[in-house]
Tab-separated table of C-alpha atoms in Angstrom:
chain	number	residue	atom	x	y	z
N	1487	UNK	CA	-59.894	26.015	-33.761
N	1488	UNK	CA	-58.729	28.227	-36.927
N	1489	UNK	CA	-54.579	28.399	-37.125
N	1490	UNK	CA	-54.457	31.771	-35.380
N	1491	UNK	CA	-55.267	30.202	-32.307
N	1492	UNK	CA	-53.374	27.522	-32.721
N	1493	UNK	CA	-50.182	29.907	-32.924
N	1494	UNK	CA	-51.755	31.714	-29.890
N	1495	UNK	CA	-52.098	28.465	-27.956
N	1496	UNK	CA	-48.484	27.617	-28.905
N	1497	UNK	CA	-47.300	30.820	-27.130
N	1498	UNK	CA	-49.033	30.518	-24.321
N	1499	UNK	CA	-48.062	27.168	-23.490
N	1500	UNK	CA	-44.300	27.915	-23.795
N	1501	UNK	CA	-41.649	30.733	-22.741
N	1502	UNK	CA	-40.038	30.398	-26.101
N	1503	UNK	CA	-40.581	33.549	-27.857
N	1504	UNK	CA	-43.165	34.417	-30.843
N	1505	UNK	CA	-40.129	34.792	-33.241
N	1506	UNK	CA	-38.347	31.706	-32.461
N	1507	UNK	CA	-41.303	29.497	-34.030
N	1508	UNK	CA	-41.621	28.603	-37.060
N	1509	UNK	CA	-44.484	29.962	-38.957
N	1510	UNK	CA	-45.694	28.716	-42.357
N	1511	UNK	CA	-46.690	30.785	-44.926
N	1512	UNK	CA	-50.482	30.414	-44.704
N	1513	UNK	CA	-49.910	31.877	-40.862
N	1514	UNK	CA	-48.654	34.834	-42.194
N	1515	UNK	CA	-51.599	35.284	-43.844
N	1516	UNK	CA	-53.798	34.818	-41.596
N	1517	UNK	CA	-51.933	37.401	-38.974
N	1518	UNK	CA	-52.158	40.190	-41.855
N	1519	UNK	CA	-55.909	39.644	-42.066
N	1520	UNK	CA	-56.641	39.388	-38.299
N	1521	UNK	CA	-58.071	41.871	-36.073
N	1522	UNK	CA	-56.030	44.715	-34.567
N	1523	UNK	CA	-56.744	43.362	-31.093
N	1524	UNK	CA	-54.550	40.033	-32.923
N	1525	UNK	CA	-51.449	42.130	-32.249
N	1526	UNK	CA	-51.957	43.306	-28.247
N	1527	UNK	CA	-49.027	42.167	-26.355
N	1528	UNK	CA	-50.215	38.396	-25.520
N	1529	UNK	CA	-49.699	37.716	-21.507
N	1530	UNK	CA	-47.674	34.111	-20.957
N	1531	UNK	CA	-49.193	32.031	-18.559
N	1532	UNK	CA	-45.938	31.137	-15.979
N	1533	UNK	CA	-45.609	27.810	-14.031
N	1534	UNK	CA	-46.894	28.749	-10.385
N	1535	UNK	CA	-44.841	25.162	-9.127
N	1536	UNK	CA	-41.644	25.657	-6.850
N	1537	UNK	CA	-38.135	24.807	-9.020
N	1538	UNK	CA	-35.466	22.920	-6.621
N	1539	UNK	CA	-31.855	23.426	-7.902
N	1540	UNK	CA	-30.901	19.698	-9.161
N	1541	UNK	CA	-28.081	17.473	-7.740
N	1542	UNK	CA	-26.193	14.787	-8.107
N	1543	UNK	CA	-24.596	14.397	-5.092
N	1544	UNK	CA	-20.985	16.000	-3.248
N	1545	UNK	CA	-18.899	13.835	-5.514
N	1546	UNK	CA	-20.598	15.274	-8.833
N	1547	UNK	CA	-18.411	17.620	-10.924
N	1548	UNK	CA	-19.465	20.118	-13.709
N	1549	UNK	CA	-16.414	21.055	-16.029
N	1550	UNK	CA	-17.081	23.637	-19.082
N	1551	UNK	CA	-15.649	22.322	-22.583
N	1552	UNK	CA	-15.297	25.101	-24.816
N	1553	UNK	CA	-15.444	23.766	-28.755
N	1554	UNK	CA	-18.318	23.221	-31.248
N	1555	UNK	CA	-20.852	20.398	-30.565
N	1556	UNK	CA	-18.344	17.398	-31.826
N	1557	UNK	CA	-15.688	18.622	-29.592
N	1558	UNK	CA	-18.325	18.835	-26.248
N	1559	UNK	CA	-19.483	15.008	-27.588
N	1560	UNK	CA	-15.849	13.468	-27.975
N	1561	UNK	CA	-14.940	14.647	-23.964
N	1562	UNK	CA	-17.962	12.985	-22.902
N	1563	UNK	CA	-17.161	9.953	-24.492
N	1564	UNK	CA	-14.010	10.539	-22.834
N	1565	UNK	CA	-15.275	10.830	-19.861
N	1566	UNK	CA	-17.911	8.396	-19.346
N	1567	UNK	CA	-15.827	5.394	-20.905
N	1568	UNK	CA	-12.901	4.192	-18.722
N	1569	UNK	CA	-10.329	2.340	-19.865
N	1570	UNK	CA	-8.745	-1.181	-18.871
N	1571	UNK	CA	-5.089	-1.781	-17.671
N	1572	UNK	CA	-3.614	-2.592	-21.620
N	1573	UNK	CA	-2.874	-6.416	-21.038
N	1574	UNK	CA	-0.088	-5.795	-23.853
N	1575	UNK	CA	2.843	-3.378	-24.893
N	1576	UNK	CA	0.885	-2.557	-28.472
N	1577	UNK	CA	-2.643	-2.111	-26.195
N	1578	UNK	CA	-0.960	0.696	-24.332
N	1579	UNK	CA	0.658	2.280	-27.299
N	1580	UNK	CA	-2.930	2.448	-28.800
N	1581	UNK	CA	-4.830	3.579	-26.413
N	1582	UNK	CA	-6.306	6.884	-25.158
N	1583	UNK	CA	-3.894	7.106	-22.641
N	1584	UNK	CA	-1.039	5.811	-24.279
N	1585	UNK	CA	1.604	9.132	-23.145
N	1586	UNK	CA	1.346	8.108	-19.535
N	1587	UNK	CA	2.015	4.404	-20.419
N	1588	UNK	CA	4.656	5.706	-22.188
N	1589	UNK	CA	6.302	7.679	-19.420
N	1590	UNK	CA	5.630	5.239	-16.904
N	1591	UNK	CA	7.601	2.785	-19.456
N	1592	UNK	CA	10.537	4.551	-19.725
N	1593	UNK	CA	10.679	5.374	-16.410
N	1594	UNK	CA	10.703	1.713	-15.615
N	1595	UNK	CA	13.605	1.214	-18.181
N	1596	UNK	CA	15.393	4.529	-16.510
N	1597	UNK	CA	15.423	2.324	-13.387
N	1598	UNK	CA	16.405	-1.367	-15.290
N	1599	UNK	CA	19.163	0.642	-17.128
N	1600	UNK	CA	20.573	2.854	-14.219
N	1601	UNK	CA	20.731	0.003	-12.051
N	1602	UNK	CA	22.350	-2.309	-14.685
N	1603	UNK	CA	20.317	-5.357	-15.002
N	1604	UNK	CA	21.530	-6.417	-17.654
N	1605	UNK	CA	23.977	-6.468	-20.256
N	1606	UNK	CA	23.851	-7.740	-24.440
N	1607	UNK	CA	25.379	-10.664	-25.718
N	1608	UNK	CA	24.928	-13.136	-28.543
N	1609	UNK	CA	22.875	-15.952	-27.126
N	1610	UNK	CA	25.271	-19.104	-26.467
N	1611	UNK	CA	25.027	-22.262	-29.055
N	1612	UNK	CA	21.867	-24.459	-27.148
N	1613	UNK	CA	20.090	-21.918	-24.770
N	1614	UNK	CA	16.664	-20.913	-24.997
N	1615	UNK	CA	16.185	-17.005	-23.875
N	1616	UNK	CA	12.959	-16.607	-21.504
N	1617	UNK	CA	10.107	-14.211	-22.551
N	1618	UNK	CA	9.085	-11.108	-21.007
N	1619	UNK	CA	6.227	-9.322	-20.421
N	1620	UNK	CA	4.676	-5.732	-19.542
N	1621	UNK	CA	2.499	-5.305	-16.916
N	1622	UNK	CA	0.523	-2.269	-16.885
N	1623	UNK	CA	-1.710	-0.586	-13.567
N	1624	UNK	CA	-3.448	2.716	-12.986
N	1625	UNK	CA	-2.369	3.375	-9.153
N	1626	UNK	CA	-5.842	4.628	-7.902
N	1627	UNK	CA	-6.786	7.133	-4.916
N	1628	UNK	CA	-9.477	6.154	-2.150
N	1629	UNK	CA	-11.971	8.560	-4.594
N	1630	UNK	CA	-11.197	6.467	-8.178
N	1631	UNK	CA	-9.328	8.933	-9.257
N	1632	UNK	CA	-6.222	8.025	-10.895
N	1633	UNK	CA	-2.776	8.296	-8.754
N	1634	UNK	CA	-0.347	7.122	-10.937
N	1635	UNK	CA	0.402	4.794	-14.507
N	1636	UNK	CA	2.315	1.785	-13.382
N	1637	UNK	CA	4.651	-0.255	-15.845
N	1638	UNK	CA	6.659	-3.209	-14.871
N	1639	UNK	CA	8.709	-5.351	-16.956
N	1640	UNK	CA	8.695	-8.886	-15.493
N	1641	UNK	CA	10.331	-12.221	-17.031
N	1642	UNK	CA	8.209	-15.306	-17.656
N	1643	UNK	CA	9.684	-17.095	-14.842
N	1644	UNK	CA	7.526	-20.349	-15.336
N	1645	UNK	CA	9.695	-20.865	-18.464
N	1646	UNK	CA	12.577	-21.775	-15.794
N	1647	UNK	CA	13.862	-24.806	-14.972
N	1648	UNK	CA	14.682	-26.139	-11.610
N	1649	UNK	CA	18.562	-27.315	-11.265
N	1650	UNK	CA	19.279	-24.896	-14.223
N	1651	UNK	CA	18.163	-21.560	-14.054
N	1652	UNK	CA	17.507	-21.689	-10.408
N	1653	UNK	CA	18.007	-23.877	-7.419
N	1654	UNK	CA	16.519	-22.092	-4.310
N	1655	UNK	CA	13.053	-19.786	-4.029
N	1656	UNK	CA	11.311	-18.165	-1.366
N	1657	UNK	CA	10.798	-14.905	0.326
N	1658	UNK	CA	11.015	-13.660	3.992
N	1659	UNK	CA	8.335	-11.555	5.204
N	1660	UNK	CA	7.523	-10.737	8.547
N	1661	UNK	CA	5.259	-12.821	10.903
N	1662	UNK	CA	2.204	-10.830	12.058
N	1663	UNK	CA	3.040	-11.697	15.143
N	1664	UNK	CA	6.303	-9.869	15.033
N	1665	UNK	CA	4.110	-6.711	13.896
N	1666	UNK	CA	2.113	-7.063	16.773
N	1667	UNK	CA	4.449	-6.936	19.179
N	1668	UNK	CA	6.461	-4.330	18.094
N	1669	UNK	CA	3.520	-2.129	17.946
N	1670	UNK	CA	2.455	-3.330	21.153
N	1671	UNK	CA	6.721	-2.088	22.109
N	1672	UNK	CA	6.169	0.870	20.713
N	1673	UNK	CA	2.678	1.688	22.639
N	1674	UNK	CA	4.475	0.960	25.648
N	1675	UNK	CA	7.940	3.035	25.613
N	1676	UNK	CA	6.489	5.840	23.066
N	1677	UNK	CA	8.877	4.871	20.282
N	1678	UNK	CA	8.659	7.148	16.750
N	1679	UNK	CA	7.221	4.882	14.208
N	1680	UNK	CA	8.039	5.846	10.237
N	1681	UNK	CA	7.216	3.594	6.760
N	1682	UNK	CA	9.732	3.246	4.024
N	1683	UNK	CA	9.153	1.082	0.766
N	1684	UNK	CA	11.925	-0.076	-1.645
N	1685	UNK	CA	11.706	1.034	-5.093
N	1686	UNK	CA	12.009	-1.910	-7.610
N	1687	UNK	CA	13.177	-3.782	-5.104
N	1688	UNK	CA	14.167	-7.323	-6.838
N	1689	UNK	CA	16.099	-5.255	-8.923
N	1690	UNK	CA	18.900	-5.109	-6.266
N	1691	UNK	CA	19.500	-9.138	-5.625
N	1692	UNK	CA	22.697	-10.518	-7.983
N	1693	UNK	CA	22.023	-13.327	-9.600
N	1694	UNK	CA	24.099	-16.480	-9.411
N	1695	UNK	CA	22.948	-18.343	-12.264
N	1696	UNK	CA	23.502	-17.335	-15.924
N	1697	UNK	CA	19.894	-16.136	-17.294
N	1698	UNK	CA	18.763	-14.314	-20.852
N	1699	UNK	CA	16.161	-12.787	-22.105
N	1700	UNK	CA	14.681	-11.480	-25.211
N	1701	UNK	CA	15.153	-7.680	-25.358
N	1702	UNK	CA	12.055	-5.848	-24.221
N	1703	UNK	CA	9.504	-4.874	-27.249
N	1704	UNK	CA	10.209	-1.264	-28.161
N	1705	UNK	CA	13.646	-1.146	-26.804
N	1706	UNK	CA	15.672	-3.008	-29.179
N	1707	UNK	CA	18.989	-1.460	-29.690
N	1708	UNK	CA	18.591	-0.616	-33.514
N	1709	UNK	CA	21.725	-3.112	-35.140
N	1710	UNK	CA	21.539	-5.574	-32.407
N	1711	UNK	CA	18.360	-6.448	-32.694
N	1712	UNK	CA	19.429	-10.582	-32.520
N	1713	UNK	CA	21.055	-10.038	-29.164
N	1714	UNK	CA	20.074	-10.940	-25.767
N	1715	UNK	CA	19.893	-9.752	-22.167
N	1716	UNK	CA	22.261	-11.769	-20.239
N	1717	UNK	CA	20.776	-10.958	-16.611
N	1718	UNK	CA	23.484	-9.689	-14.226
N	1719	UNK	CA	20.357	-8.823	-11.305
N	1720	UNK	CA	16.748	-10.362	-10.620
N	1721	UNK	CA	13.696	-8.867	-12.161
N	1722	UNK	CA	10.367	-9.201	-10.875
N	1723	UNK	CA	8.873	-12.660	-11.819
N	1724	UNK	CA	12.483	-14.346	-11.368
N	1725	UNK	CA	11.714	-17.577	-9.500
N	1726	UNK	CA	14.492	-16.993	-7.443
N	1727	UNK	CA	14.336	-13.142	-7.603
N	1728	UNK	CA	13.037	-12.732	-3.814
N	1729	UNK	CA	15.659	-14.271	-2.409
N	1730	UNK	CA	17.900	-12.963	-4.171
N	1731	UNK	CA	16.913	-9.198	-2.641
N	1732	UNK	CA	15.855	-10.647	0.740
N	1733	UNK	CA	20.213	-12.047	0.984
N	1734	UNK	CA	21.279	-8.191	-0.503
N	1735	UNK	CA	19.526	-6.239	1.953
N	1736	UNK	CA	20.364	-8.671	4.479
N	1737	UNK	CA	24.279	-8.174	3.705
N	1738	UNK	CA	24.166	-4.289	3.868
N	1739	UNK	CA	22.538	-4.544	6.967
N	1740	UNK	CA	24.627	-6.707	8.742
N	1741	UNK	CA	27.585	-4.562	7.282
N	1742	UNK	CA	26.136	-1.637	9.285
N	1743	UNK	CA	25.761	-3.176	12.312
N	1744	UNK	CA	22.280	-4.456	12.918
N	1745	UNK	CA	21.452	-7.446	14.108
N	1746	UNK	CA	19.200	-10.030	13.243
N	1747	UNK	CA	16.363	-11.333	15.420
N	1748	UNK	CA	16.638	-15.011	16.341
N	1749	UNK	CA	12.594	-15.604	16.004
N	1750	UNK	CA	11.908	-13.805	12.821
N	1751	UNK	CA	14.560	-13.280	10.143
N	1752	UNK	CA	12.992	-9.835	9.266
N	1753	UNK	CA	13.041	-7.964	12.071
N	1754	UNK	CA	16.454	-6.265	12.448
N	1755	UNK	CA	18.009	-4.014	15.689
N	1756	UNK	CA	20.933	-2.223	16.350
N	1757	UNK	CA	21.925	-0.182	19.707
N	1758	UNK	CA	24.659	2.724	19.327
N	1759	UNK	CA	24.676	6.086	21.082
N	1760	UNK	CA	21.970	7.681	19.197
N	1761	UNK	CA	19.097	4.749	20.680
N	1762	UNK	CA	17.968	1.665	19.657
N	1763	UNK	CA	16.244	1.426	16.323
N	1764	UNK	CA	14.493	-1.741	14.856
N	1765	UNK	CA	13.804	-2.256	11.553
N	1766	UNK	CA	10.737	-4.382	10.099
N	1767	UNK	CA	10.725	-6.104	6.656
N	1768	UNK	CA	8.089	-7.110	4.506
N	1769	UNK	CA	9.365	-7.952	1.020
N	1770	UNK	CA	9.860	-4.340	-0.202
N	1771	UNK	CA	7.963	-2.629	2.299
N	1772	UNK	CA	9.382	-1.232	6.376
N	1773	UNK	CA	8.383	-0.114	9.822
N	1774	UNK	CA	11.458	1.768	11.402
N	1775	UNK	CA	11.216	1.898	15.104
N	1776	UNK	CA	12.918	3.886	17.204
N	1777	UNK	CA	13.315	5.170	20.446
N	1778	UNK	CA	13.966	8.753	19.272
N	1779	UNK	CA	13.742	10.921	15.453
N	1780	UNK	CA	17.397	10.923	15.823
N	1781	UNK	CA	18.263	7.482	15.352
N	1782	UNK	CA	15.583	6.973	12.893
N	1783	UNK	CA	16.299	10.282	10.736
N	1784	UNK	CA	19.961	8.306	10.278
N	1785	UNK	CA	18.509	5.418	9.459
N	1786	UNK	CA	16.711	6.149	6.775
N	1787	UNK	CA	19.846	8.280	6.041
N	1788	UNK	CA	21.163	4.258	5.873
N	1789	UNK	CA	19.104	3.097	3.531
N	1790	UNK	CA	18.608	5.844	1.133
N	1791	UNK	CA	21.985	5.667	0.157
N	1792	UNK	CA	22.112	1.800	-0.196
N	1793	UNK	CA	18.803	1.742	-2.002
N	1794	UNK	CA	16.019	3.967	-3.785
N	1795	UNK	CA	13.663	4.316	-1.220
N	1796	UNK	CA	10.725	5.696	-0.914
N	1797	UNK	CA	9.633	7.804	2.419
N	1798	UNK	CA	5.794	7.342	3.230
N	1799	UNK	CA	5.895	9.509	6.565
N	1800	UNK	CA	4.519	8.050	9.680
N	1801	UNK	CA	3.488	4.685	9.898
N	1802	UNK	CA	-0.100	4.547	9.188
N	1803	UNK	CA	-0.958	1.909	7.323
N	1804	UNK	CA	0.814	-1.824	6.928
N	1805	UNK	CA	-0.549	-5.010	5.103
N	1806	UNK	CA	-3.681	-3.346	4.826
N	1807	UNK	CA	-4.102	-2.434	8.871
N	1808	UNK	CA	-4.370	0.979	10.009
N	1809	UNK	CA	-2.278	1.961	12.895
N	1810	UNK	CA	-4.427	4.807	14.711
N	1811	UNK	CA	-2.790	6.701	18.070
N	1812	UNK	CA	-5.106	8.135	20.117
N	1813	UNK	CA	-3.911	9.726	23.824
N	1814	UNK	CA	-0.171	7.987	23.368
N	1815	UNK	CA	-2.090	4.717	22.872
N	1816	UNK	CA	-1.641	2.681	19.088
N	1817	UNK	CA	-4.572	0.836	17.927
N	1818	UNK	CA	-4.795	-1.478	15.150
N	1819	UNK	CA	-7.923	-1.503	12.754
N	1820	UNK	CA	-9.282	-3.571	9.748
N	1821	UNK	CA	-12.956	-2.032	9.759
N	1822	UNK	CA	-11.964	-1.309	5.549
N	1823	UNK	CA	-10.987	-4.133	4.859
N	1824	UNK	CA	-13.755	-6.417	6.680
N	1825	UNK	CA	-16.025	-4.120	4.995
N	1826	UNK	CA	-14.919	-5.371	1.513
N	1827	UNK	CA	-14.746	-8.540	2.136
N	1828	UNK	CA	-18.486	-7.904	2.839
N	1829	UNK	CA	-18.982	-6.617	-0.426
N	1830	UNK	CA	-17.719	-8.618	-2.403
N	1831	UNK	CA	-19.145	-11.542	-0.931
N	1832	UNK	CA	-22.599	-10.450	-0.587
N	1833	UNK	CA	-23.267	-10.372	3.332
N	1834	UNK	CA	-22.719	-6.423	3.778
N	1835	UNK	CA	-26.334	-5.821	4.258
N	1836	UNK	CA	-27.012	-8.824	6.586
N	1837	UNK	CA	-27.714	-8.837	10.178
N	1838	UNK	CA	-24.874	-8.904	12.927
N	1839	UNK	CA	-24.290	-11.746	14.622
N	1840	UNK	CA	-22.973	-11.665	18.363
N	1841	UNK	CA	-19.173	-12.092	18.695
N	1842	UNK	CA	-17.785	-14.197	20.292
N	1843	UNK	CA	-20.414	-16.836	19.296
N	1844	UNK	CA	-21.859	-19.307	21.503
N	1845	UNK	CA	-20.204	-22.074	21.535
N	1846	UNK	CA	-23.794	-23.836	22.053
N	1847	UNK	CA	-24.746	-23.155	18.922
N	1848	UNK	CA	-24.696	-26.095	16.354
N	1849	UNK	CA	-24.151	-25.425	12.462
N	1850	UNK	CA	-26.783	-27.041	10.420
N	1851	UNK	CA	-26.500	-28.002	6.579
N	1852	UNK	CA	-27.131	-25.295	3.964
N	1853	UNK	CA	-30.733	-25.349	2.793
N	1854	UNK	CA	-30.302	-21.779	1.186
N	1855	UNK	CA	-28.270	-20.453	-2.174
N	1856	UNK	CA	-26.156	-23.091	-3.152
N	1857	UNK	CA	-22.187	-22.134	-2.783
N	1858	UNK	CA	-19.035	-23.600	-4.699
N	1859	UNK	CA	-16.389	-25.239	-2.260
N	1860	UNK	CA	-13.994	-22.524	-4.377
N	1861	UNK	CA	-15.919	-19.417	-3.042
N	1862	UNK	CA	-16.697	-21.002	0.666
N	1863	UNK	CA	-12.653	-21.346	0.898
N	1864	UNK	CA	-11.885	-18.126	-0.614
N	1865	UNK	CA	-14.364	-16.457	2.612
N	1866	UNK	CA	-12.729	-18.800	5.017
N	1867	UNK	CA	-9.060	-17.242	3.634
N	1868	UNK	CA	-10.033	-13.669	3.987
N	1869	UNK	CA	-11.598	-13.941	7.464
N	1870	UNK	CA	-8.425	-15.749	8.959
N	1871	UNK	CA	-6.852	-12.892	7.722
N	1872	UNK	CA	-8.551	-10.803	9.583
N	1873	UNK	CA	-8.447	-13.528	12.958
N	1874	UNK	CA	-4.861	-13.660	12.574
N	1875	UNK	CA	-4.523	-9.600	12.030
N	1876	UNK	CA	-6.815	-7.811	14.277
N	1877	UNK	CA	-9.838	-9.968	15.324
N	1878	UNK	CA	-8.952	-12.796	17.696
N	1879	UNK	CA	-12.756	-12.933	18.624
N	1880	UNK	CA	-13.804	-14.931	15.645
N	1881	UNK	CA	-11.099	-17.595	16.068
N	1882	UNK	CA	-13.388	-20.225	17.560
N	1883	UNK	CA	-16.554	-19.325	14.775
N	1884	UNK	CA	-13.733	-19.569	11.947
N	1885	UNK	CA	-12.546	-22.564	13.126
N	1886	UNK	CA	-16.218	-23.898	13.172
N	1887	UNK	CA	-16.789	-23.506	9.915
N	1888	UNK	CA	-13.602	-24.632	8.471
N	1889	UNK	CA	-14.403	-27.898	9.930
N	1890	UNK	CA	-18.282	-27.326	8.684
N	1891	UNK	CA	-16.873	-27.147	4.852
N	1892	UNK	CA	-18.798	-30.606	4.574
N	1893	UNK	CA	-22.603	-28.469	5.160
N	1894	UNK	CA	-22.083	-26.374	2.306
C-alpha cells in the first residue's frame, strides 16, 4: 500500500478532518503527482451503531471551569481530594480550607469572650496551668455535602486532679424511658411537640474551683503573652463542666416556676393559665411539650433570653430516633440507624432472621470468621441501643448472646 492510500485510509477511518493531520513532506509530494480523480471529495464511512447519552447516576454533577488547562487540572484536584478534620490549630491554618476554620474559630472565641469565660492574670507562685486544645469538624448533610466548619476550644481536663481542681462530675440526661412516655403523653392528649438545643452549653455553668489555662494559640493578647486564663465558667472537656451547666439551668428553671420530676431529674413541668408545658433535657439538647403553641411559644420565649438557643422546629428527630405522626398518631423509628450498624459491621446483606426468635433455638460455638471479644461487645452495645430505644422484640435474642460471649 503506497502512502497515498495510507492518508486515504486514515480519513476514512476517522471524522477528523483532512487538514487536521499531519502530513509529511514526502505526502505532499505524492498528492501533487496523483491523479485528478486523487482530489474528488472522499465519502467518510460513519458508525451505523446506536450512541446512548452516558451517566453517572442522579447524584452526578457537571460544573464548567473557565481558565486554561492548569486552572481546569488544579479544581479537579480540588475536587476529587477531600480533606481531613485538621487534628491541630497550624493544620487548619494550612490547609485548603483554612478561611472557614478560621471563621468558625473566631466565632467560637466571639462566644468564649461574650460570655466571659475567662479573665487574665499572672499565674500564682506553684500552679501548673492546664493545656488546651482545638477541635475541628465539618458538620455534614445526609448527601456529604458539607453543612457547616465546627471549632471548639476544649481544656485537657485529664490534666486535673481530683480534690483540687474538681471534686464532683457527672451529667444528667434523660432516661429513655422518660422519652417514651412523654411521647406516648403526647400521642394521647395531642400535645405540640418543638426541639431546642443550647448553644455552647458548658459555657454557662460557674465554676467553684480556681482553674487556668494557657491562652489559646493565635489569641495571645500581644504584651501579655506570659499570662493566663483564670477560668470564671466551664469549658467543654472540664471534668466537672457538666455539672456545672446541668445545676445553672436547673436554677433558672426553678426561678421560673417549673418543677422538677421526682423520677427523672430532667424532665421539668410547670402549670399556669396558658397550659401545662414540660420540658425534656438531654445535656444540651430539649423536647418542649405542651398542651397548646401558646404556652410553648413563651417558653422558648424563657429560655432564649436565659440562654443562646437554638430553635430546630418540630420535634423530629432525638438521640438519633425519628419521631414520625401519621393520622394524630406518633411513631418512633430507628430503621437508619439499625441500618448502619449493619454496615459497619458487615451483616447488611445477610438473610433476616424471624423476630422474636424461638426461644427453642440453641446457640452453637462459632466455627466461621473468627471475631475479637472487642468487636462482639461493641455489636452487643449498639443493638441494646436499639432494644432499649425502639425494638423491645430482640430483648430475649440480645440477652442470649450476651450470655453466649463465651462461643465466640
Amino acid at each position: 500500500m503506497n502512502k497515498s492510500s495510507t492518508h486515504n485510509k486514515l480519513l476514512g477511518d476517522s471524522n477528523i478532518p483532512s487538514n487536521s493531520l499531519p502530513v509529511d513532506s514526502d505526502m505532499n509530494d505524492t498528492s501533487e503527482n496523483s491523479s485528478p480523480n486523487s482530489h474528488e471529495e472522499i465519502e467518510y464511512r460513519r458508525s451505523k451503531r446506536a450512541r446512548i447519552e452516558r451517566t453517572f447516576g442522579p447524584d452526578f454533577l457537571i460544573y464548567l471551569v473557565e481558565g486554561n488547562r492548569n486552572d481546569v487540572l488544579d479544581t479537579i484536584k480540588c475536587v476529587m481530594h477531600v480533606e481531613d478534620d485538621p487534628v491541630t490549630y497550624t493544620n487548619a491554618m494550612q490547609s485548603r480550607d483554612a478561611y472557614f476554620w478560621k471563621e468558625a474559630i473566631e466565632d467560637e472565641m466571639d462566644s468564649i469572650l461574650t460570655n466571659q469565660t475567662w479573665v487574665l492574670t499572672d499565674l500564682p507562685p506553684s500552679v501548673k496551668p492546664i493545656g488546651f486544645k482545638w477541635i475541628f469538624k465539618k458538620k455534614l448533610n445526609a448527601d456529604g455535602s458539607i453543612n457547616k466548619f465546627n471549632a471548639r476550644l476544649v481544656a485537657k481536663g485529664f490534666k486535673q486532679r481530683h480534690g483540687i481542681d474538681y471534686f464532683d462530675t457527672y451529667a444528667h440526661v434523660a432516661r429513655i424511658a422518660s422519652i417514651r412516655v412523654l411521647i406516648s403523653l403526647a400521642s394521647i392528649h395531642n400535645l405540640v411537640i418543638h426541639q431546642m438545643n443550647v448553644k455552647t452549653a458548658f459555657f454557662n455553668g460557674d465554676l467553684e474551683e480556681e482553674i487556668y489555662m494557657e491562652q489559646p494559640e493565635g489569641f495571645a493578647i500581644p504584651g501579655q503573652e506570659k499570662k493566663v486564663c483564670k477560668l470564671i465558667k466551664s469549658l467543654y472537656s472540664l471534668k466537672q463542666a457538666p455539672k456545672q451547666w446541668h445545676e445553672k439551668f436547673d436554677k433558672i428553671l426553678l426561678s421560673h416556676g417549673f418543677i422538677v420530676n421526682n423520677a427523672d431529674k430532667c424532665i421539668y413541668y410547670k402549670h399556669d393559665n396558658l397550659g401545662c408545658t414540660v420540658i425534656c433535657l438531654y445535656v444540651d439538647d430539649m423536647l418542649i411539650f405542651g398542651t397548646n403553641l401558646a404556652c410553648v411559644e413563651e417558653t422558648k420565649k424563657f429560655l432564649s433570653s436565659n440562654f443562646d438557643m437554638k430553635y430546630l422546629g418540630v420535634a423530629d428527630v432525638i438521640l438519633g430516633i425519628k419521631i414520625l405522626r401519621k393520622n394524630n398518631e406518633l411513631f418512633f423509628t430507628q430503621s437508619h440507624y439499625v441500618e448502619k450498624i449493619l454496615k459497619r459491621y458487615g451483616h447488611f446483606c445477610h438473610k433476616p432472621a424471624p423476630t422474636p426468635i424461638d426461644p427453642s433455638i440453641k446457640l452453637v460455638k462459632n466455627i466461621g470468621r473468627t471475631i475479637s471479644q472487642l468487636e462482639y461487645a461493641s455489636i452487643i452495645g449498639s443493638l441494646m441501643y436499639a432494644m432499649h430505644c425502639t425494638r423491645p422484640d430482640i430483648a430475649y435474642a440480645v440477652g442470649m448472646l450476651c450470655i453466649a460471649q463465651d462461643l465466640i
